[in-house]
Coordinates of C-alpha atoms in Angstrom, one line a residue:
M1 CA 8.9 -3.1 2.1
T2 CA 6.3 -0.2 1.9
L3 CA 2.7 0.5 2.5
Q4 CA 1.5 3.9 1.3
S5 CA -1.6 6.0 0.8
N6 CA -0.6 9.0 -1.2
L7 CA -4.1 9.7 -2.3
A8 CA -4.9 12.3 -4.6
Q9 CA -6.8 15.5 -3.4
A10 CA -10.7 14.9 -2.7
D11 CA -12.0 16.6 -6.1
T12 CA -9.2 14.5 -7.8
P13 CA -9.6 10.7 -8.3
P14 CA -6.4 8.9 -7.8
I15 CA -4.3 7.5 -10.4
R16 CA -1.6 5.4 -9.5
L17 CA 1.3 3.2 -10.9
L18 CA 3.7 0.3 -9.6
I19 CA 6.5 -1.5 -11.3
H20 CA 9.0 -4.1 -9.6
G21 CA 12.2 -5.6 -11.5
G22 CA 12.1 -8.4 -9.7
A23 CA 12.8 -9.9 -5.7
G24 CA 16.3 -11.1 -4.4
G25 CA 19.7 -10.9 -2.6
M26 CA 20.5 -7.4 -3.5
E27 CA 22.7 -5.9 -0.9
R28 CA 24.2 -2.3 -0.5
G29 CA 27.9 -2.4 -1.6
K30 CA 27.2 -5.4 -4.2
L31 CA 25.9 -3.0 -7.1
T32 CA 28.3 -0.1 -8.0
V33 CA 26.7 3.1 -8.1
E34 CA 26.7 3.1 -11.8
R35 CA 24.8 0.0 -11.8
E36 CA 22.1 1.2 -9.0
Q37 CA 21.9 4.4 -11.2
A38 CA 21.2 2.2 -14.4
H39 CA 18.4 0.1 -12.9
T40 CA 17.1 3.4 -11.5
Q41 CA 16.8 5.2 -14.7
V42 CA 15.1 2.3 -16.2
L43 CA 12.6 2.0 -13.3
T44 CA 12.0 6.0 -13.6
Q45 CA 11.6 5.6 -17.1
S46 CA 9.0 2.7 -16.8
L47 CA 7.1 4.5 -14.5
A48 CA 7.0 7.8 -16.6
A49 CA 5.6 5.9 -19.6
G50 CA 2.9 4.6 -17.6
Y51 CA 2.0 8.1 -16.2
A52 CA 2.2 9.6 -19.5
I53 CA -1.2 7.5 -20.2
L54 CA -2.9 7.7 -16.7
K55 CA -2.4 11.5 -16.7
V56 CA -4.3 12.4 -19.7
G57 CA -7.1 9.7 -19.4
G58 CA -5.6 6.3 -20.2
S59 CA -6.5 3.2 -19.3
S60 CA -4.8 1.3 -16.5
I61 CA -4.3 -1.5 -19.2
D62 CA -2.4 0.7 -21.4
A63 CA -0.5 2.1 -18.9
V64 CA 0.6 -1.5 -17.5
I65 CA 1.9 -2.7 -20.8
A66 CA 3.6 0.6 -21.5
A67 CA 5.4 0.2 -18.0
I68 CA 6.3 -3.4 -18.8
A69 CA 7.7 -2.5 -22.5
V70 CA 9.9 -0.4 -21.1
M71 CA 11.6 -3.0 -18.6
E72 CA 11.4 -5.4 -21.2
D73 CA 13.2 -3.7 -23.9
S74 CA 15.9 -3.2 -21.1
P75 CA 18.9 -5.7 -20.8
L76 CA 18.9 -5.2 -17.3
F77 CA 15.8 -7.5 -16.6
N78 CA 15.1 -11.0 -17.2
A79 CA 12.0 -10.1 -19.9
G80 CA 12.4 -9.9 -23.1
K81 CA 15.8 -8.2 -24.0
G82 CA 18.3 -9.8 -21.9
A83 CA 16.1 -12.6 -20.5
V84 CA 18.1 -15.4 -19.6
F85 CA 18.8 -19.0 -21.4
T86 CA 17.4 -22.1 -21.4
H87 CA 19.8 -25.1 -20.9
A88 CA 19.6 -25.9 -24.7
G89 CA 20.5 -22.6 -25.3
H90 CA 17.2 -20.7 -26.0
I91 CA 15.0 -18.2 -24.8
E92 CA 11.6 -18.7 -23.8
L93 CA 9.4 -15.5 -22.6
D94 CA 6.1 -15.5 -20.2
A95 CA 4.0 -13.0 -19.5
S96 CA 0.5 -12.0 -18.7
L97 CA -2.2 -9.6 -18.3
M98 CA -5.5 -8.9 -16.4
D99 CA -8.3 -6.1 -16.7
G100 CA -9.5 -5.5 -13.3
A101 CA -12.6 -4.2 -14.7
T102 CA -13.9 -7.4 -16.7
R103 CA -11.6 -9.4 -15.1
M104 CA -10.7 -10.6 -18.5
A105 CA -7.0 -12.0 -18.8
G106 CA -4.2 -13.2 -21.4
A107 CA -1.1 -15.0 -21.3
V108 CA 1.6 -16.5 -23.5
A109 CA 4.4 -19.0 -22.5
G110 CA 7.5 -20.4 -23.9
V111 CA 7.5 -17.8 -27.1
T112 CA 10.6 -17.1 -28.8
T113 CA 10.1 -14.0 -31.5
I114 CA 7.8 -11.5 -29.8
R115 CA 9.7 -8.4 -29.0
N116 CA 7.3 -7.5 -26.4
P117 CA 5.6 -10.8 -24.9
I118 CA 3.1 -8.3 -22.9
R119 CA 1.5 -7.1 -25.9
A120 CA 0.9 -10.6 -27.0
A121 CA -0.6 -11.2 -24.0
H122 CA -3.0 -8.4 -24.4
A123 CA -3.7 -9.7 -27.9
V124 CA -4.7 -12.9 -26.4
M125 CA -6.9 -11.1 -24.2
T126 CA -8.6 -8.9 -26.4
Q127 CA -8.2 -10.7 -30.0
S128 CA -9.0 -14.5 -29.1
A129 CA -11.3 -16.4 -27.3
H130 CA -8.7 -17.9 -25.1
V131 CA -6.8 -16.6 -21.9
M132 CA -3.3 -18.6 -22.7
L133 CA -1.3 -19.7 -25.7
I134 CA 2.1 -21.2 -25.8
G135 CA 5.0 -21.7 -27.5
Q136 CA 5.0 -21.7 -31.5
G137 CA 1.1 -21.3 -31.3
A138 CA 1.3 -18.1 -29.4
D139 CA 4.2 -17.0 -31.8
T140 CA 2.3 -17.4 -34.9
F141 CA -1.1 -15.4 -33.5
A142 CA 1.3 -12.6 -32.7
T143 CA 2.4 -12.5 -36.3
E144 CA -1.1 -12.6 -37.5
Q145 CA -1.8 -9.7 -35.1
G146 CA 0.7 -7.6 -36.5
L147 CA 3.0 -7.2 -33.3
E148 CA 6.5 -7.0 -33.9
I149 CA 8.5 -9.9 -34.4
V150 CA 12.3 -10.1 -34.1
D151 CA 15.0 -13.2 -34.9
P152 CA 15.6 -14.6 -31.2
S153 CA 19.0 -13.1 -31.6
Y154 CA 17.4 -9.9 -30.4
F155 CA 17.2 -11.6 -27.2
H156 CA 20.8 -12.4 -26.6
T157 CA 23.1 -11.1 -24.2
E158 CA 26.9 -11.7 -23.4
F159 CA 26.0 -11.6 -19.8
R160 CA 23.4 -14.1 -19.7
W161 CA 25.1 -16.6 -22.2
K162 CA 27.8 -16.4 -19.5
Q163 CA 25.5 -17.1 -16.9
L164 CA 24.2 -20.1 -18.6
Q165 CA 27.6 -21.6 -19.1
K166 CA 28.4 -21.1 -15.5
A167 CA 24.9 -22.9 -14.3
I168 CA 25.6 -25.6 -16.7
T169 CA 29.3 -25.9 -15.3
E170 CA 28.0 -26.1 -11.7
D171 CA 24.8 -28.5 -13.1
R172 CA 22.4 -26.2 -11.3
M173 CA 19.2 -24.4 -12.5
L174 CA 19.4 -20.7 -11.0
R175 CA 16.5 -18.3 -10.2
D176 CA 17.4 -14.8 -11.8
H177 CA 17.7 -13.3 -8.5
D178 CA 19.8 -15.7 -7.2
A179 CA 22.4 -15.9 -10.4
D180 CA 25.9 -15.1 -9.7
V181 CA 27.1 -12.0 -11.4
D182 CA 29.2 -12.5 -14.1
P183 CA 33.0 -12.3 -13.2
N184 CA 33.6 -10.1 -16.4
A185 CA 31.1 -7.8 -15.5
P186 CA 31.8 -4.3 -14.6
Q187 CA 31.3 -4.8 -10.9
S188 CA 32.1 -7.5 -7.9
G189 CA 29.7 -9.2 -5.9
K190 CA 27.1 -12.1 -6.0
D191 CA 23.7 -12.3 -6.0
E192 CA 22.5 -9.4 -8.4
K193 CA 18.9 -9.3 -9.3
R194 CA 18.1 -8.8 -12.7
G195 CA 14.9 -10.1 -12.6
T196 CA 11.0 -11.0 -13.6
V197 CA 9.0 -7.4 -14.4
G198 CA 5.6 -6.2 -13.2
A199 CA 3.3 -3.3 -13.1
V200 CA -0.1 -2.7 -11.8
A201 CA -2.2 0.4 -12.3
L202 CA -5.1 2.6 -11.4
D203 CA -6.5 4.7 -13.8
Y204 CA -8.8 7.9 -13.6
H205 CA -11.9 5.4 -14.3
G206 CA -11.2 3.5 -10.9
N207 CA -10.2 0.5 -12.8
L208 CA -7.2 -2.0 -11.7
A209 CA -5.1 -3.9 -14.2
A210 CA -2.0 -5.8 -13.5
G211 CA 0.9 -7.3 -15.9
T212 CA 3.9 -9.8 -15.5
S213 CA 6.8 -10.5 -17.8
T214 CA 9.6 -12.8 -17.5
G215 CA 12.3 -15.2 -18.9
G216 CA 12.3 -17.8 -16.4
F217 CA 15.2 -19.8 -15.1
T218 CA 18.7 -19.7 -16.2
N219 CA 19.2 -23.5 -17.6
K220 CA 15.6 -24.2 -17.2
R221 CA 14.5 -27.7 -19.2
F222 CA 11.5 -29.5 -20.3
G223 CA 9.5 -26.7 -21.2
R224 CA 9.5 -24.9 -17.9
V225 CA 6.9 -22.5 -17.0
G226 CA 6.7 -20.4 -13.8
D227 CA 4.0 -18.2 -12.0
S228 CA 4.5 -15.1 -14.2
P229 CA 1.9 -16.2 -17.4
I230 CA -0.3 -17.9 -15.1
I231 CA -3.3 -15.7 -13.9
G232 CA -3.6 -16.1 -10.0
A233 CA -0.6 -17.0 -9.3
G234 CA 1.8 -14.1 -11.0
T235 CA -0.9 -11.8 -12.1
Y236 CA -4.4 -11.0 -10.7
A237 CA -6.5 -7.7 -11.1
D238 CA -9.7 -7.2 -9.9
N239 CA -11.8 -3.8 -9.0
R240 CA -13.7 -5.5 -6.1
S241 CA -10.2 -5.9 -4.4
V242 CA -6.6 -5.3 -5.8
A243 CA -4.2 -5.6 -8.7
V244 CA -1.3 -7.9 -8.0
S245 CA 1.9 -8.7 -9.8
A246 CA 4.5 -11.0 -8.1
T247 CA 8.1 -12.2 -8.6
G248 CA 10.1 -15.0 -6.7
T249 CA 10.0 -18.9 -6.6
G250 CA 7.8 -19.6 -9.4
E251 CA 6.7 -22.9 -8.5
M252 CA 6.0 -21.9 -4.9
F253 CA 3.9 -18.9 -5.9
I254 CA 1.8 -21.2 -8.2
R255 CA 1.5 -23.5 -5.2
A256 CA 0.1 -20.8 -2.7
A257 CA -2.1 -18.9 -6.0
A258 CA -0.1 -16.1 -4.5
A259 CA -1.6 -13.4 -6.4
F260 CA -5.7 -14.4 -6.1
N261 CA -4.8 -15.4 -2.5
T262 CA -4.1 -11.7 -1.8
A263 CA -7.0 -10.9 -3.9
A264 CA -9.2 -13.1 -1.8
Q265 CA -8.2 -12.2 1.4
V266 CA -8.5 -8.4 0.7
R267 CA -12.3 -9.1 -0.6
L268 CA -13.5 -11.8 1.4
L269 CA -11.7 -11.2 4.8
R270 CA -11.7 -7.2 4.5
T271 CA -7.8 -8.0 5.3
P272 CA -5.7 -4.7 4.7
I273 CA -3.6 -5.1 1.8
A274 CA 0.1 -5.2 3.4
E275 CA -1.3 -7.9 5.8
A276 CA -2.6 -9.8 2.7
A277 CA 0.5 -10.0 1.2
D278 CA 2.9 -10.7 4.2
N279 CA 0.5 -13.3 4.9
V280 CA 1.1 -15.0 1.6
L281 CA 4.6 -14.4 1.7
E282 CA 4.7 -16.1 4.7
E283 CA 2.9 -19.3 3.3
I284 CA 5.4 -19.1 0.3
A285 CA 8.1 -19.1 2.9
A286 CA 7.2 -22.3 4.7
I287 CA 7.0 -24.1 1.7
G288 CA 10.6 -22.8 0.4
G289 CA 10.0 -19.9 -1.4
D290 CA 10.6 -16.2 -1.3
G291 CA 9.8 -13.1 -3.2
G292 CA 7.9 -10.1 -3.5
L293 CA 4.6 -8.7 -4.3
I294 CA 3.0 -5.4 -5.4
V295 CA -0.4 -4.9 -4.4
L296 CA -2.8 -1.8 -5.6
D297 CA -6.5 -1.1 -4.8
A298 CA -9.2 1.0 -6.1
K299 CA -8.7 3.9 -3.7
G300 CA -4.8 4.1 -4.5
Q301 CA -3.7 2.6 -1.3
Y302 CA -0.6 0.4 -2.4
T303 CA 2.1 -1.9 -0.9
M304 CA 5.1 -3.1 -1.9
R305 CA 6.1 -6.2 0.2
F306 CA 9.0 -8.4 -0.3
N307 CA 11.2 -11.4 1.9
T308 CA 14.4 -11.0 0.1
K309 CA 17.1 -8.1 1.0
G310 CA 15.8 -5.9 -1.7
M311 CA 13.4 -5.7 -4.7
Y312 CA 13.7 -3.3 -7.3
R313 CA 10.6 -1.4 -7.4
G314 CA 8.8 2.2 -8.0
A315 CA 5.4 4.0 -7.9
I316 CA 4.0 7.0 -9.2
G317 CA 0.8 9.0 -8.5
N318 CA -0.9 12.0 -9.2
D319 CA 1.4 14.2 -8.6
G320 CA 3.9 12.9 -11.5
I321 CA 7.0 12.1 -9.2
A322 CA 8.9 8.7 -9.2
W323 CA 9.7 7.2 -6.3
T324 CA 12.2 4.3 -6.7
G325 CA 14.0 1.7 -4.3
I326 CA 16.4 -1.3 -4.6
Y327 CA 16.9 -2.2 -0.9
A328 CA 14.7 -2.7 2.2
G329 CA 13.6 0.8 3.5
N330 CA 11.9 3.7 2.0
E331 CA 11.6 4.3 -1.7
I332 CA 13.6 7.5 -2.8
P333 CA 11.9 10.2 -4.9
Q334 CA 13.5 11.1 -8.4
E335 CA 12.4 14.6 -8.4
N336 CA 13.7 15.0 -12.0
S337 CA 10.7 12.8 -13.1
R338 CA 8.2 15.4 -12.5
K339 CA 7.3 17.0 -16.1

Protein backbone atom coordinates (compact mmCIF):
# COMPACT_ATOMS: atom_id res chain seq x y z
CA MET A 1 0.00 0.00 0.00
CA THR A 2 2.36 2.53 -1.37
CA LEU A 3 2.94 6.26 -1.42
CA GLN A 4 5.91 7.33 -3.47
CA SER A 5 7.42 10.45 -5.00
CA ASN A 6 10.49 9.28 -6.90
CA LEU A 7 10.47 12.45 -8.95
CA ALA A 8 12.86 13.03 -11.84
CA GLN A 9 15.86 15.30 -11.49
CA ALA A 10 15.03 18.99 -11.54
CA ASP A 11 16.10 19.41 -15.18
CA THR A 12 14.10 16.40 -16.40
CA PRO A 13 10.29 16.40 -16.55
CA PRO A 14 8.88 13.42 -14.68
CA ILE A 15 7.26 10.53 -16.50
CA ARG A 16 5.35 7.84 -14.67
CA LEU A 17 3.20 4.80 -15.34
CA LEU A 18 1.23 2.83 -12.75
CA ILE A 19 -0.74 -0.34 -13.41
CA HIS A 20 -2.98 -2.72 -11.48
CA GLY A 21 -4.28 -6.19 -12.19
CA GLY A 22 -6.98 -6.26 -9.53
CA ALA A 23 -7.26 -6.27 -5.74
CA GLY A 24 -8.36 -9.23 -3.67
CA GLY A 25 -7.65 -11.90 -1.10
CA MET A 26 -4.26 -13.07 -2.33
CA GLU A 27 -2.08 -14.33 0.51
CA ARG A 28 1.53 -15.43 0.62
CA GLY A 29 1.64 -19.18 0.27
CA LYS A 30 -1.64 -19.38 -1.64
CA LEU A 31 0.08 -18.81 -4.97
CA THR A 32 2.92 -21.03 -6.08
CA VAL A 33 6.24 -19.40 -6.89
CA GLU A 34 5.56 -20.16 -10.54
CA ARG A 35 2.22 -18.36 -10.44
CA GLU A 36 3.73 -15.36 -8.72
CA GLN A 37 6.47 -15.22 -11.32
CA ALA A 38 3.95 -15.49 -14.16
CA HIS A 39 1.94 -12.55 -12.87
CA THR A 40 5.06 -10.51 -12.18
CA GLN A 41 6.31 -11.17 -15.70
CA VAL A 42 3.12 -9.86 -17.29
CA LEU A 43 3.08 -6.83 -14.99
CA THR A 44 6.67 -6.08 -15.97
CA GLN A 45 5.86 -6.47 -19.66
CA SER A 46 2.91 -4.13 -19.28
CA LEU A 47 5.07 -1.49 -17.60
CA ALA A 48 7.74 -1.87 -20.28
CA ALA A 49 5.21 -1.39 -23.07
CA GLY A 50 3.92 1.86 -21.63
CA TYR A 51 7.37 3.09 -20.66
CA ALA A 52 8.66 2.56 -24.20
CA ILE A 53 6.14 5.17 -25.33
CA LEU A 54 6.71 7.64 -22.52
CA LYS A 55 10.52 7.63 -22.72
CA VAL A 56 10.51 8.87 -26.33
CA GLY A 57 8.03 11.65 -25.64
CA GLY A 58 4.83 9.75 -26.43
CA SER A 59 1.50 10.60 -24.88
CA SER A 60 0.12 9.36 -21.61
CA ILE A 61 -2.98 8.14 -23.49
CA ASP A 62 -0.89 5.92 -25.76
CA ALA A 63 1.11 4.62 -22.79
CA VAL A 64 -2.06 3.65 -20.90
CA ILE A 65 -3.45 1.86 -23.95
CA ALA A 66 -0.22 -0.05 -24.54
CA ALA A 67 0.08 -1.11 -20.90
CA ILE A 68 -3.53 -2.28 -20.64
CA ALA A 69 -3.41 -4.11 -23.99
CA VAL A 70 -0.60 -6.31 -22.66
CA MET A 71 -2.78 -7.39 -19.73
CA GLU A 72 -5.83 -7.82 -21.96
CA ASP A 73 -3.79 -10.24 -24.08
CA SER A 74 -2.81 -12.31 -21.04
CA PRO A 75 -5.06 -15.11 -19.69
CA LEU A 76 -3.89 -14.28 -16.16
CA PHE A 77 -6.23 -11.32 -15.77
CA ASN A 78 -9.96 -10.80 -16.05
CA ALA A 79 -9.81 -8.53 -19.09
CA GLY A 80 -9.75 -9.50 -22.76
CA LYS A 81 -8.26 -12.96 -23.17
CA GLY A 82 -9.26 -15.07 -20.18
CA ALA A 83 -12.15 -12.87 -19.04
CA VAL A 84 -14.85 -14.45 -16.92
CA PHE A 85 -18.07 -16.01 -18.26
CA THR A 86 -21.60 -14.74 -17.79
CA HIS A 87 -24.38 -17.04 -16.55
CA ALA A 88 -25.29 -17.74 -20.18
CA GLY A 89 -21.74 -18.86 -20.99
CA HIS A 90 -20.75 -15.71 -22.86
CA ILE A 91 -17.98 -13.20 -22.31
CA GLU A 92 -18.89 -9.51 -22.10
CA LEU A 93 -16.10 -6.96 -21.83
CA ASP A 94 -15.99 -3.38 -20.54
CA ALA A 95 -13.32 -0.67 -20.78
CA SER A 96 -12.86 3.08 -20.42
CA LEU A 97 -10.22 5.71 -21.11
CA MET A 98 -9.86 9.38 -20.14
CA ASP A 99 -7.49 12.18 -21.21
CA GLY A 100 -6.53 14.46 -18.33
CA ALA A 101 -5.55 17.35 -20.61
CA THR A 102 -8.94 17.69 -22.35
CA ARG A 103 -11.17 15.54 -20.12
CA MET A 104 -12.29 13.74 -23.23
CA ALA A 105 -13.32 10.17 -22.49
CA GLY A 106 -14.46 7.00 -24.20
CA ALA A 107 -15.92 3.71 -23.00
CA VAL A 108 -17.45 0.46 -24.20
CA ALA A 109 -19.57 -2.03 -22.27
CA GLY A 110 -20.80 -5.54 -22.97
CA VAL A 111 -18.67 -6.04 -26.08
CA THR A 112 -18.01 -9.56 -27.30
CA THR A 113 -15.71 -9.52 -30.34
CA ILE A 114 -13.14 -6.74 -29.79
CA ARG A 115 -9.72 -8.19 -28.99
CA ASN A 116 -8.64 -5.12 -27.02
CA PRO A 117 -11.57 -3.22 -25.55
CA ILE A 118 -9.25 -0.42 -24.36
CA ARG A 119 -8.54 0.38 -28.02
CA ALA A 120 -12.28 0.53 -28.65
CA ALA A 121 -12.66 2.99 -25.76
CA HIS A 122 -10.00 5.15 -27.42
CA ALA A 123 -11.84 4.99 -30.73
CA VAL A 124 -15.08 6.08 -29.06
CA MET A 125 -13.21 8.98 -27.45
CA THR A 126 -11.50 10.17 -30.64
CA GLN A 127 -13.71 9.02 -33.51
CA SER A 128 -17.24 9.53 -32.21
CA ALA A 129 -19.34 12.23 -30.62
CA HIS A 130 -20.12 9.95 -27.70
CA VAL A 131 -18.58 8.81 -24.43
CA MET A 132 -20.00 5.28 -24.11
CA LEU A 133 -21.17 2.66 -26.59
CA ILE A 134 -22.57 -0.71 -25.56
CA GLY A 135 -23.15 -4.22 -26.86
CA GLN A 136 -23.58 -4.98 -30.54
CA GLY A 137 -23.47 -1.32 -31.47
CA ALA A 138 -20.04 -0.94 -29.89
CA ASP A 139 -18.81 -4.11 -31.64
CA THR A 140 -20.07 -2.76 -34.98
CA PHE A 141 -18.44 0.61 -34.36
CA ALA A 142 -15.11 -1.06 -33.57
CA THR A 143 -15.32 -3.08 -36.79
CA GLU A 144 -15.96 0.08 -38.80
CA GLN A 145 -12.95 1.71 -37.13
CA GLY A 146 -10.68 -1.13 -38.27
CA LEU A 147 -9.95 -2.51 -34.80
CA GLU A 148 -8.97 -6.17 -34.47
CA ILE A 149 -12.09 -8.31 -34.28
CA VAL A 150 -11.96 -11.91 -33.05
CA ASP A 151 -14.36 -14.80 -32.69
CA PRO A 152 -15.76 -14.88 -29.14
CA SER A 153 -14.04 -18.24 -28.63
CA TYR A 154 -10.73 -16.35 -28.59
CA PHE A 155 -11.51 -15.17 -25.07
CA HIS A 156 -12.42 -18.58 -23.66
CA THR A 157 -10.13 -20.36 -21.23
CA GLU A 158 -10.70 -23.68 -19.48
CA PHE A 159 -9.98 -22.12 -16.09
CA ARG A 160 -12.77 -19.59 -16.52
CA TRP A 161 -15.21 -22.20 -17.86
CA LYS A 162 -14.71 -24.41 -14.79
CA GLN A 163 -15.05 -21.33 -12.61
CA LEU A 164 -18.46 -20.66 -14.16
CA GLN A 165 -19.65 -24.23 -13.63
CA LYS A 166 -18.69 -24.01 -9.97
CA ALA A 167 -20.49 -20.68 -9.59
CA ILE A 168 -23.64 -22.06 -11.23
CA THR A 169 -23.56 -25.15 -9.02
CA GLU A 170 -23.28 -22.96 -5.92
CA ASP A 171 -25.87 -20.51 -7.31
CA ARG A 172 -23.76 -17.46 -6.67
CA MET A 173 -22.11 -14.65 -8.59
CA LEU A 174 -18.36 -14.45 -8.07
CA ARG A 175 -16.20 -11.40 -8.21
CA ASP A 176 -13.00 -12.20 -10.03
CA HIS A 177 -11.04 -11.50 -6.83
CA ASP A 178 -13.00 -13.86 -4.60
CA ALA A 179 -13.59 -16.77 -6.97
CA ASP A 180 -12.28 -20.13 -5.83
CA VAL A 181 -9.18 -21.39 -7.59
CA ASP A 182 -10.04 -24.24 -9.93
CA PRO A 183 -9.19 -27.57 -8.27
CA ASN A 184 -7.41 -28.74 -11.40
CA ALA A 185 -5.23 -25.67 -11.60
CA PRO A 186 -1.52 -26.20 -10.86
CA GLN A 187 -1.68 -24.72 -7.37
CA SER A 188 -3.65 -25.00 -4.14
CA GLY A 189 -5.60 -22.47 -2.15
CA LYS A 190 -8.55 -20.22 -2.71
CA ASP A 191 -9.30 -16.59 -3.46
CA GLU A 192 -6.73 -16.06 -6.18
CA LYS A 193 -7.07 -12.71 -7.86
CA ARG A 194 -7.14 -12.68 -11.63
CA GLY A 195 -8.61 -9.32 -12.04
CA THR A 196 -9.74 -6.15 -13.64
CA VAL A 197 -6.79 -4.23 -15.07
CA GLY A 198 -5.98 -0.55 -15.22
CA ALA A 199 -3.28 2.03 -15.81
CA VAL A 200 -2.56 5.70 -15.18
CA ALA A 201 0.26 7.67 -16.79
CA LEU A 202 2.05 11.02 -16.82
CA ASP A 203 3.97 12.04 -19.95
CA TYR A 204 6.82 14.52 -20.56
CA HIS A 205 4.25 17.16 -21.52
CA GLY A 206 2.68 17.01 -18.06
CA ASN A 207 -0.50 15.32 -19.24
CA LEU A 208 -2.30 12.63 -17.28
CA ALA A 209 -4.40 9.73 -18.57
CA ALA A 210 -6.27 6.80 -17.03
CA GLY A 211 -7.84 3.59 -18.32
CA THR A 212 -9.53 0.46 -16.98
CA SER A 213 -10.62 -2.84 -18.57
CA THR A 214 -12.52 -5.87 -17.23
CA GLY A 215 -14.66 -8.92 -17.84
CA GLY A 216 -16.84 -8.23 -14.78
CA PHE A 217 -18.25 -10.96 -12.51
CA THR A 218 -18.30 -14.70 -13.04
CA ASN A 219 -21.93 -15.82 -13.51
CA LYS A 220 -23.19 -12.25 -13.99
CA ARG A 221 -26.66 -11.89 -15.51
CA PHE A 222 -29.05 -9.45 -17.16
CA GLY A 223 -26.37 -7.35 -18.86
CA ARG A 224 -24.72 -6.32 -15.59
CA VAL A 225 -22.14 -3.53 -15.92
CA GLY A 226 -19.79 -2.50 -13.13
CA ASP A 227 -17.65 0.56 -12.50
CA SER A 228 -14.82 -0.12 -14.97
CA PRO A 229 -16.41 1.54 -18.04
CA ILE A 230 -18.03 4.35 -16.07
CA ILE A 231 -16.15 7.64 -16.13
CA GLY A 232 -15.93 8.96 -12.58
CA ALA A 233 -16.46 5.56 -10.99
CA GLY A 234 -13.73 3.24 -12.29
CA THR A 235 -11.71 5.75 -14.30
CA TYR A 236 -10.95 9.46 -14.13
CA ALA A 237 -8.17 11.82 -15.24
CA ASP A 238 -7.78 15.58 -14.87
CA ASN A 239 -4.49 17.47 -15.17
CA ARG A 240 -5.71 19.77 -12.40
CA SER A 241 -5.73 16.92 -9.91
CA VAL A 242 -4.97 13.24 -10.58
CA ALA A 243 -5.48 10.21 -12.79
CA VAL A 244 -7.27 7.26 -11.14
CA SER A 245 -8.05 3.65 -12.04
CA ALA A 246 -10.07 1.48 -9.68
CA THR A 247 -10.65 -2.21 -9.05
CA GLY A 248 -12.99 -3.91 -6.62
CA THR A 249 -16.69 -4.20 -5.84
CA GLY A 250 -18.04 -2.38 -8.87
CA GLU A 251 -21.47 -1.50 -7.52
CA MET A 252 -19.96 0.16 -4.46
CA PHE A 253 -17.38 2.06 -6.53
CA ILE A 254 -20.23 3.39 -8.67
CA ARG A 255 -22.23 4.46 -5.62
CA ALA A 256 -19.19 6.25 -4.20
CA ALA A 257 -18.19 7.82 -7.56
CA ALA A 258 -14.81 6.50 -6.49
CA ALA A 259 -12.46 7.83 -9.15
CA PHE A 260 -14.01 11.31 -9.34
CA ASN A 261 -14.39 11.42 -5.57
CA THR A 262 -10.64 10.91 -5.21
CA ALA A 263 -9.82 13.57 -7.81
CA ALA A 264 -12.27 16.07 -6.32
CA GLN A 265 -10.74 15.78 -2.88
CA VAL A 266 -7.29 16.46 -4.31
CA ARG A 267 -8.38 19.41 -6.48
CA LEU A 268 -10.97 21.11 -4.29
CA LEU A 269 -9.86 20.25 -0.77
CA ARG A 270 -6.12 19.92 -1.47
CA THR A 271 -6.22 16.52 0.23
CA PRO A 272 -2.95 14.54 -0.14
CA ILE A 273 -3.41 11.79 -2.70
CA ALA A 274 -2.95 8.84 -0.33
CA GLU A 275 -5.39 10.33 2.15
CA ALA A 276 -7.93 10.95 -0.61
CA ALA A 277 -7.66 7.36 -1.79
CA ASP A 278 -7.97 6.03 1.74
CA ASN A 279 -11.03 8.22 2.35
CA VAL A 280 -12.74 6.74 -0.69
CA LEU A 281 -11.83 3.17 0.23
CA GLU A 282 -13.15 3.79 3.75
CA GLU A 283 -16.41 5.10 2.27
CA ILE A 284 -16.67 2.03 0.04
CA ALA A 285 -15.99 -0.29 2.98
CA ALA A 286 -18.76 1.40 4.95
CA ILE A 287 -21.31 0.34 2.32
CA GLY A 288 -19.99 -3.21 2.04
CA GLY A 289 -17.32 -3.04 -0.67
CA ASP A 290 -13.57 -3.39 -1.02
CA GLY A 291 -10.85 -2.99 -3.62
CA GLY A 292 -8.06 -0.67 -4.58
CA LEU A 293 -7.06 2.53 -6.38
CA ILE A 294 -3.98 3.65 -8.25
CA VAL A 295 -3.59 7.44 -8.21
CA LEU A 296 -1.04 9.68 -9.97
CA ASP A 297 -0.68 13.46 -10.00
CA ALA A 298 0.89 15.85 -12.51
CA LYS A 299 4.10 16.09 -10.46
CA GLY A 300 4.72 12.36 -10.71
CA GLN A 301 3.71 11.62 -7.13
CA TYR A 302 1.62 8.51 -6.77
CA THR A 303 -0.05 6.04 -4.47
CA MET A 304 -1.39 2.50 -4.84
CA ARG A 305 -3.88 1.83 -2.06
CA PHE A 306 -6.08 -1.17 -1.28
CA ASN A 307 -8.15 -2.48 1.63
CA THR A 308 -7.88 -6.12 0.57
CA LYS A 309 -5.09 -8.60 1.30
CA GLY A 310 -3.31 -7.84 -1.94
CA MET A 311 -3.37 -6.07 -5.30
CA TYR A 312 -1.42 -6.91 -8.43
CA ARG A 313 0.33 -3.66 -9.21
CA GLY A 314 3.40 -1.97 -10.65
CA ALA A 315 5.10 1.36 -11.27
CA ILE A 316 7.83 2.71 -13.52
CA GLY A 317 9.38 6.16 -13.90
CA ASN A 318 12.24 8.05 -15.52
CA ASP A 319 14.88 5.48 -14.55
CA GLY A 320 13.10 2.70 -16.44
CA ILE A 321 13.08 0.26 -13.53
CA ALA A 322 9.80 -1.59 -13.05
CA TRP A 323 8.57 -2.06 -9.48
CA THR A 324 5.91 -4.71 -8.91
CA GLY A 325 3.94 -6.09 -6.00
CA ILE A 326 1.19 -8.55 -5.17
CA TYR A 327 0.81 -8.52 -1.39
CA ALA A 328 0.72 -5.74 1.20
CA GLY A 329 4.05 -3.99 1.64
CA ASN A 330 6.58 -2.36 -0.62
CA GLU A 331 6.94 -3.17 -4.29
CA ILE A 332 10.03 -5.03 -5.50
CA PRO A 333 12.28 -3.70 -8.29
CA GLN A 334 12.64 -5.87 -11.37
CA GLU A 335 16.21 -4.89 -12.13
CA ASN A 336 16.28 -6.70 -15.47
CA SER A 337 13.44 -4.47 -16.65
CA ARG A 338 15.77 -1.55 -17.45
CA LYS A 339 16.82 -1.44 -21.09
